[in-house]
Coordinates of C-alpha atoms and ligand atoms in Angstrom, one line a residue:
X1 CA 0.0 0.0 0.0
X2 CA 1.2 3.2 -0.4
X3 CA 2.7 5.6 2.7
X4 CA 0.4 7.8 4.7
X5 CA -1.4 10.8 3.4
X6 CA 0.0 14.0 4.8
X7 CA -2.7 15.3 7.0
X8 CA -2.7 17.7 10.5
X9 CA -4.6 17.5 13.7
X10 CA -4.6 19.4 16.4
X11 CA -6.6 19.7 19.8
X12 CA -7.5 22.4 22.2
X13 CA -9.0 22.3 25.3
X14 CA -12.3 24.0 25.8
X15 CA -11.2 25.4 29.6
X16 CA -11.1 29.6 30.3
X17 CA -10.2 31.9 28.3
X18 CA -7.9 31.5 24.7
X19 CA -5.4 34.5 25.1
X20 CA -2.8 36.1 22.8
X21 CA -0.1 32.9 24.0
X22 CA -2.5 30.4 22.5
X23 CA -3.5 32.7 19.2
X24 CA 0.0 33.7 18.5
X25 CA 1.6 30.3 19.3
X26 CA -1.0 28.1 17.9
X27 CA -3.9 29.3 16.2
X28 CA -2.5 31.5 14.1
X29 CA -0.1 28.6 12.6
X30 CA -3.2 26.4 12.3
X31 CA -4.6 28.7 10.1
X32 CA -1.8 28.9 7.8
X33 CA -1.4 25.2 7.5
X34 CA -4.8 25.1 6.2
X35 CA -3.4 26.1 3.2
X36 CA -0.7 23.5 2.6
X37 CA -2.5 20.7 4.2
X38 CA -6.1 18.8 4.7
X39 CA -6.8 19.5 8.7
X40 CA -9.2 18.7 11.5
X41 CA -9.4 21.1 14.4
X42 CA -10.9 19.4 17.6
X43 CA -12.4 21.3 20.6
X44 CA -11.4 17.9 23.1
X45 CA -13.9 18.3 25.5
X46 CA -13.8 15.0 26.2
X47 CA -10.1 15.7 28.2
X48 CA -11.3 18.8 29.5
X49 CA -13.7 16.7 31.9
X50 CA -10.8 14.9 33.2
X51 CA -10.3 17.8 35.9
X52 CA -13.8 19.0 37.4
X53 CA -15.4 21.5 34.5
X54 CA -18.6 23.2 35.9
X55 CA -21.2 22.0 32.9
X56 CA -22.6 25.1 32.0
X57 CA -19.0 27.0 31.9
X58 CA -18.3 23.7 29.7
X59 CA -21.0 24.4 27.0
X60 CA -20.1 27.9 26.9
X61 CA -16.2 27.5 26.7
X62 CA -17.0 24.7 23.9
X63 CA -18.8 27.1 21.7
X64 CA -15.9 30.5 22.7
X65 CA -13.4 28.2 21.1
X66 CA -15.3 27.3 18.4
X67 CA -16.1 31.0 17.9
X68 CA -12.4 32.0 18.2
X69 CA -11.0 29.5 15.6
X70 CA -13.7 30.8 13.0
X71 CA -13.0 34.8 13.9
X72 CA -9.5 33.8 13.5
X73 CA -9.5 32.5 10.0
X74 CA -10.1 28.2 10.9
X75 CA -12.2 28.1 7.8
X76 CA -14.8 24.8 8.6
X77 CA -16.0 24.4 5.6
X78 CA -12.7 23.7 3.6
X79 CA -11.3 21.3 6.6
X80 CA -12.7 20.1 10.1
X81 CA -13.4 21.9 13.0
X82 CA -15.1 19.7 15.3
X83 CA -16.2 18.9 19.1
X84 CA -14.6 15.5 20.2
X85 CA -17.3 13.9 22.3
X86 CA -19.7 14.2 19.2
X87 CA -17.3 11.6 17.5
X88 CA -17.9 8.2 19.9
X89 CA -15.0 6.9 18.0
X90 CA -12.3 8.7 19.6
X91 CA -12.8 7.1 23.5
X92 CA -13.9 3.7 21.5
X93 CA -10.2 3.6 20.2
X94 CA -8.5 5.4 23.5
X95 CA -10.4 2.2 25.0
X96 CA -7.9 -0.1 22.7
X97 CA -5.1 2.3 23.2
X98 CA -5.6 1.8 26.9
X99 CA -4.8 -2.0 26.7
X100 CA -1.9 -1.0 24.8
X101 CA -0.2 1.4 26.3
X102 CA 1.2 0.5 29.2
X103 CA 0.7 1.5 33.5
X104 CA 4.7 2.5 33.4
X105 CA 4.2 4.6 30.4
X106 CA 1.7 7.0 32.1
X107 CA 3.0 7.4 35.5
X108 CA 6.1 9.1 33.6
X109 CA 4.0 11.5 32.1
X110 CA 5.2 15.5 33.8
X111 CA 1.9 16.8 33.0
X112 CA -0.5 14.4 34.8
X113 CA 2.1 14.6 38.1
X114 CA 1.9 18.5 37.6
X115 CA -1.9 18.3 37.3
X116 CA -2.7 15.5 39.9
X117 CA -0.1 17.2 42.3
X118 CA 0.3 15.8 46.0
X119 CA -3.1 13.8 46.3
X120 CA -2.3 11.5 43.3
X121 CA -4.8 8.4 44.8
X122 CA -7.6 11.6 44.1
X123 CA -6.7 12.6 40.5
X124 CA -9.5 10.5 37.9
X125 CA -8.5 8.0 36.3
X126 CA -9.0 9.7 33.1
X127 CA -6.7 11.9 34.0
X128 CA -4.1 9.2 34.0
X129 CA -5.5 7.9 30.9
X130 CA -5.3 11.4 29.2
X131 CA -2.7 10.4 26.8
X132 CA -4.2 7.6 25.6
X133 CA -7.4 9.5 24.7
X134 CA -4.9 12.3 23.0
X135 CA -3.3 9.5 21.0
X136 CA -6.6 7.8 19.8
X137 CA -7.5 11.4 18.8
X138 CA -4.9 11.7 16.5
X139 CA -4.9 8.1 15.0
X140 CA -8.3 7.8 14.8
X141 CA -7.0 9.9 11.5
X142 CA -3.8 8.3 11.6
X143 CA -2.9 12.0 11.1
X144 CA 1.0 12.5 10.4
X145 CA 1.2 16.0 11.6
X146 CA 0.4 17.2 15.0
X147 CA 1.4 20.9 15.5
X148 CA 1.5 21.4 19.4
X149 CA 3.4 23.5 22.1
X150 CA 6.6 21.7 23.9
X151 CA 4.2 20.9 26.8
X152 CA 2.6 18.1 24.7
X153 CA 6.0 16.7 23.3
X154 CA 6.0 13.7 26.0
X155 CA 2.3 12.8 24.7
X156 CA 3.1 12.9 21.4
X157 CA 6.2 10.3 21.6
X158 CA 3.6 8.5 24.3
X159 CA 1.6 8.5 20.7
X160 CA 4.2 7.3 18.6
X161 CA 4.9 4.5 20.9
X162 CA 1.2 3.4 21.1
X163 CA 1.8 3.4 17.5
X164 CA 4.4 1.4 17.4
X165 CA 3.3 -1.6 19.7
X166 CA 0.1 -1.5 17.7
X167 CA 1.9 -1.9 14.6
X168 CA 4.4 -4.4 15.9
X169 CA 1.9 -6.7 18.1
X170 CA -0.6 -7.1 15.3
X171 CA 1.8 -7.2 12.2
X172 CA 0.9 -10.3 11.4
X173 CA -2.8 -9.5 11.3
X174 CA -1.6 -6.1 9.6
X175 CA -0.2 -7.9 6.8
X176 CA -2.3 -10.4 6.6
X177 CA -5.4 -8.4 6.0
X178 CA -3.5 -6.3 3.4
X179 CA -3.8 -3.0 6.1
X180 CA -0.6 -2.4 6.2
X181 CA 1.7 1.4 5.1
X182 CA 5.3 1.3 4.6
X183 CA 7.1 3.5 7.5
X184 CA 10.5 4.5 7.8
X185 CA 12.2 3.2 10.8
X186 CA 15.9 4.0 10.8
X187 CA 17.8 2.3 7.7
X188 CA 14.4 0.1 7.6
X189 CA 11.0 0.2 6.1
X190 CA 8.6 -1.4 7.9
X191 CA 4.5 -2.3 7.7
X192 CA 2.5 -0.4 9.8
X193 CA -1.4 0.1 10.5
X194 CA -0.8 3.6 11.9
X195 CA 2.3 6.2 11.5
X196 CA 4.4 7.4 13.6
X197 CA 3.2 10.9 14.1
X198 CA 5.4 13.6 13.9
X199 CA 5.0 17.0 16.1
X200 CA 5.9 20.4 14.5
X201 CA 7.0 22.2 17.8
X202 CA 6.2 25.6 18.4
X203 CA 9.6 28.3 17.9
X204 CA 10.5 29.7 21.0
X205 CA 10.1 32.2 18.7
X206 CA 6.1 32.5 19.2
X207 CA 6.6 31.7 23.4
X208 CA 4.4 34.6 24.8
X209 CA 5.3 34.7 28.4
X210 CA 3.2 36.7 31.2
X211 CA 2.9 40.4 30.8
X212 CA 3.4 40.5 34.7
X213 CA 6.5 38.0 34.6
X214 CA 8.7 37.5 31.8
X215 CA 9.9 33.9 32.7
X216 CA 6.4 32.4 33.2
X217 CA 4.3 31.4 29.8
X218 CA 1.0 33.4 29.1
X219 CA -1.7 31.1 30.9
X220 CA -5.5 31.0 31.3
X221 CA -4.5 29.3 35.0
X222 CA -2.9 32.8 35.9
X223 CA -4.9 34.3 38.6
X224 CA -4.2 37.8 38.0
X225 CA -6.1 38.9 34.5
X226 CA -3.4 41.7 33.7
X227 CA -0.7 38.5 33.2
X228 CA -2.7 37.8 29.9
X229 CA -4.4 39.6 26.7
X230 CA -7.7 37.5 26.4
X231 CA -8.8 37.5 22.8
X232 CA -12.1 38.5 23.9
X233 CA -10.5 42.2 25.5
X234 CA -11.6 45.3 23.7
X235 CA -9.0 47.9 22.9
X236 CA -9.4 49.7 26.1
X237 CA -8.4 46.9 27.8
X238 CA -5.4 45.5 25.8
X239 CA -3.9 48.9 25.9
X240 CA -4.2 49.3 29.6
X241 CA -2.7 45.7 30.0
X242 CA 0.3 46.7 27.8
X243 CA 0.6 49.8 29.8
X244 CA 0.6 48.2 32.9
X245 CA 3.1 45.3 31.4
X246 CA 6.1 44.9 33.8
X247 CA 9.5 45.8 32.2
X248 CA 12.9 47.6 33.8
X249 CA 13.9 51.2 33.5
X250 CA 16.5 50.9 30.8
X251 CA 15.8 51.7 26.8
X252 CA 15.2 49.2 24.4
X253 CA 18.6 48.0 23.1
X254 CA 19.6 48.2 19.6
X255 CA 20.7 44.5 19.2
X256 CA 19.0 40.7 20.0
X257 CA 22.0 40.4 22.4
X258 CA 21.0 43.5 24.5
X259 CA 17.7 41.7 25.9
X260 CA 19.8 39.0 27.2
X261 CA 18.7 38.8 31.1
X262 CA 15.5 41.4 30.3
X263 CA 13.0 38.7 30.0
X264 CA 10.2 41.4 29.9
X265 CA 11.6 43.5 27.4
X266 CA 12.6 40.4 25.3
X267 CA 8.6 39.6 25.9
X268 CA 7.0 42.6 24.8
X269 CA 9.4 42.5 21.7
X270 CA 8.7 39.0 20.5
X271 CA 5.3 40.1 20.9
X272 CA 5.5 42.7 18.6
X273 CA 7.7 41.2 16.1
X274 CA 5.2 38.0 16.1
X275 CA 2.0 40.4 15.5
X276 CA 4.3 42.4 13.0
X277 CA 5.5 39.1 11.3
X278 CA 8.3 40.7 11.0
X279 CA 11.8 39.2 12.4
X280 CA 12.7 40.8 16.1
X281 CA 15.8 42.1 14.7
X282 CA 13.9 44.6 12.8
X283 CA 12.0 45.9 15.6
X284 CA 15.3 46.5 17.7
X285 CA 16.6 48.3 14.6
X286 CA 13.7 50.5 14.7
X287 CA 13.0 51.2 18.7
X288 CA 16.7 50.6 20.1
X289 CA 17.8 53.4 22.1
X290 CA 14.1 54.4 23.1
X291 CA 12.1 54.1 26.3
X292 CA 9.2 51.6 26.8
X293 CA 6.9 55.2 27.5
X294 CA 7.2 54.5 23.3
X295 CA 7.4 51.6 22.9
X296 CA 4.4 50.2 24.6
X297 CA 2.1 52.6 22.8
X298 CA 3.3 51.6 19.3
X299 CA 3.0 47.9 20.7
X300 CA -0.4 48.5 22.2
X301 CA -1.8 50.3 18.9
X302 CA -0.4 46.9 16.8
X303 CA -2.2 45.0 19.4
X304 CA -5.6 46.3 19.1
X305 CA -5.4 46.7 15.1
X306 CA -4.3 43.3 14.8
X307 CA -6.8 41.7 17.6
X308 CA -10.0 44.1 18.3
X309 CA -11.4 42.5 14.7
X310 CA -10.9 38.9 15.8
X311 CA -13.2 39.5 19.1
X312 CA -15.1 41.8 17.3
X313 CA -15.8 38.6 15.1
X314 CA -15.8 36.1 18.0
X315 CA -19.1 38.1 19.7
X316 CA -20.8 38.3 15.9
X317 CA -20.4 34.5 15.8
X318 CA -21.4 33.9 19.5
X319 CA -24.6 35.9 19.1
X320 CA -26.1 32.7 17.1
X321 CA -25.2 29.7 19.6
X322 CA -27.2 27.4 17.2
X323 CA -25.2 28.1 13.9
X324 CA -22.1 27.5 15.6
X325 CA -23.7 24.0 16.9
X326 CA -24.7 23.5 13.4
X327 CA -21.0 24.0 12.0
X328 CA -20.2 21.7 15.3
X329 CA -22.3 18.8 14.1
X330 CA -21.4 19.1 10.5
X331 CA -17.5 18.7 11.4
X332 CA -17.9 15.9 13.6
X333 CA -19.9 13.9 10.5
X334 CA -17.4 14.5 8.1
X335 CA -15.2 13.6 10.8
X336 CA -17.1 10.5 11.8
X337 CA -16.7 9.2 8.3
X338 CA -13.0 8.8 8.7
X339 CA -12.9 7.4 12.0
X340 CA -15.4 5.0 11.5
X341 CA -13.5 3.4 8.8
X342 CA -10.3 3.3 11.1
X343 CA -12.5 1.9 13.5
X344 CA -13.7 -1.0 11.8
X345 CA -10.2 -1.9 10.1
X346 CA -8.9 -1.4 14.0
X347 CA -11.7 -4.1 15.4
X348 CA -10.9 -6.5 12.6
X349 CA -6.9 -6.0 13.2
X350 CA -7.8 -6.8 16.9
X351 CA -10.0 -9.5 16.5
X352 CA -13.0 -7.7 17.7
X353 CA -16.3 -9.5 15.9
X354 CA -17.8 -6.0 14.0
X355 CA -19.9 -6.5 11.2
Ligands
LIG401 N1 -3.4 17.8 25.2 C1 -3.5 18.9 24.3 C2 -3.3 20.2 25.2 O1 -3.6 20.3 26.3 C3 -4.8 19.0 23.6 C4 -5.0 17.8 22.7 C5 -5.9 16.8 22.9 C6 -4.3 17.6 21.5 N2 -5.8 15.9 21.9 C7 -4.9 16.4 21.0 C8 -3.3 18.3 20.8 C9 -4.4 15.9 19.8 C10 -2.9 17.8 19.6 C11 -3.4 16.5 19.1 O2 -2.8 21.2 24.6

């Protein structure tokens, strides 16, 4: 059979607020792979319930994202943007995944230690699971391209290797039934069922750290609202939040080696330079030698031009709850339509009676 179809996938969770951090570093490089490659966006509710998610904050946050991709240029008619519990056969295969992957392989995993903290005999067991759920997502499409931030590296290689004992454990099957995809392993080629997925890492490059502390990332879990630009804040309030950004006393320096040990400052210009899209190099050239009481303005003015029409958008689209449900549905059908075919080849590889 011939190799795998280049194709991208990518999740987000529908918890608080999406903010400058996740537009800049993701969204916005979603968007322009829609335009070299077939994609599915997916709103993974399904992991967002792994922590306790109030259910009516839970609809709403489910349709804010949804709104955000559209006003930011996630175009659901050309590719798929979808909600992940409406497509059963994502936990159906993070069911098989789960007697794959193996006890050792998740209690590795830094992000569910970080999230179930001290009281680990409390955290749900889907929380545990969490990777397994991620990686069914993705092969459910046996997608080859996952664009995610370095916080999901260690899930993506927990994907590969789910991938991999699939592949290997059932080759026979695999080959037998004619399911199998060359994949290049080393010097080697090998049969597989699904790829092995590879992540396109976010540059440090489009890191937005904290406007209130330059070496902690943007988050929606920071309590204090002035750390973060929401994408939902009208100008008024991104400029004030720019204007209240932390930074030191000293001018902007001429040079990328000047911002060495000025976190803030190297912050606020990465920020610009990223909603420019144009290199940081070039900013320096044009505000070295002059205070933030400029800078910030000029930063605050590229700010609102370049986000006020996106939430402008976001509250048009959120004014009709049911067409956003419609385009919802509609991208979890044509969704459905692939994984249902993995499904059923998955159940037959298995030697799970389906049909
Ligand atoms: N775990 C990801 C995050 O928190 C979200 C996610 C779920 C995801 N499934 C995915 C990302 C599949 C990429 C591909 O950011």
């Amino acid at each position: 059979m011939a190799a795998f179809q280049p194709l991208v996938f990518s999740g987000v969770q529908p918890t608080g607020n999406l903010h400058l951090g996740n537009y800049l570093g993701a969204i916005r490089r979603w968007v322009a792979l829609q335009a070299d490659y077939p994609c599915l966006f997916c709103v993974v509710d399904l992991h967002a319930i792994t922590v306790w998610q109030e259910p009516a904050d839970l609809e709403r946050q489910i349709r804010e994202v949804t709104a955000a991709f559209i006003a930011s240029g996630i175009d659901a008619s050309k590719h798929i943007l979808f909600n992940q519990s409406r497509v059963p056969e994502h936990a159906e295969l993070a069911w098989i995944f789960n007697c794959i992957a193996r006890l050792g392989w998740m209690n590795r995993m830094t992000q569910f230690k970080d999230k179930a903290g001290k009281d680990r005999e409390n955290a749900s067991l889907g929380l545990l699971a969490y990777p397994s759920l991620m990686a069914a997502d993705i092969l459910a499409y046996r997608a080859t391209l996952v664009p995610v931030g370095e916080d999901q590296k260690q899930h993506l290689e927990l994907t590969r290797d789910i991938a991999a004992k699939f592949n290997h454990d059932f080759s026979e099957r695999i080959e037998a039934k004619g399911l199998g995809h060359p994949i290049a392993m080393g010097d080697e080629t090998v049969q597989g069922f699904f790829p092995l997925t590879d992540p396109l890492i976010e540059g440090p490059a489009t890191r937005v750290m904290s406007l209130k502390d330059g070496s902690k990332k943007m988050s929606k879990s920071d309590p204090s609202d002035l750390s973060r630009i929401n994408l939902t804040d009208d100008a008024d309030t991104i400029a004030r939040k720019i204007r209240k950004a932390k930074t030191d006393p000293d001018a902007l320096p001429s040079e990328a080696a000047g911002l060495a040990g000025r976190p803030e400052a190297d912050n606020l210009v990465g920020i610009y330079a990223a909603l420019a899209d144009r290199p940081k190099t070039d900013i320096l050239a044009e505000f070295g030698g002059r205070p933030f009481s400029e800078f910030k303005p000029a930063l605050a003015n590229l700010a609102v031009e370049k986000l006020s029409p996106i939430a402008d958008e976001m509250r048009r689209i959120l004014d009709d709850p049911a067409e956003i449900d419609r385009t919802l549905r509609d991208g979890a059908d044509r969704a459905r339509a692939i994984a249902s075919r993995t499904l059923a080849d998955v159940k037959s590889i298995v030697g799970l009676l389906n049909g």
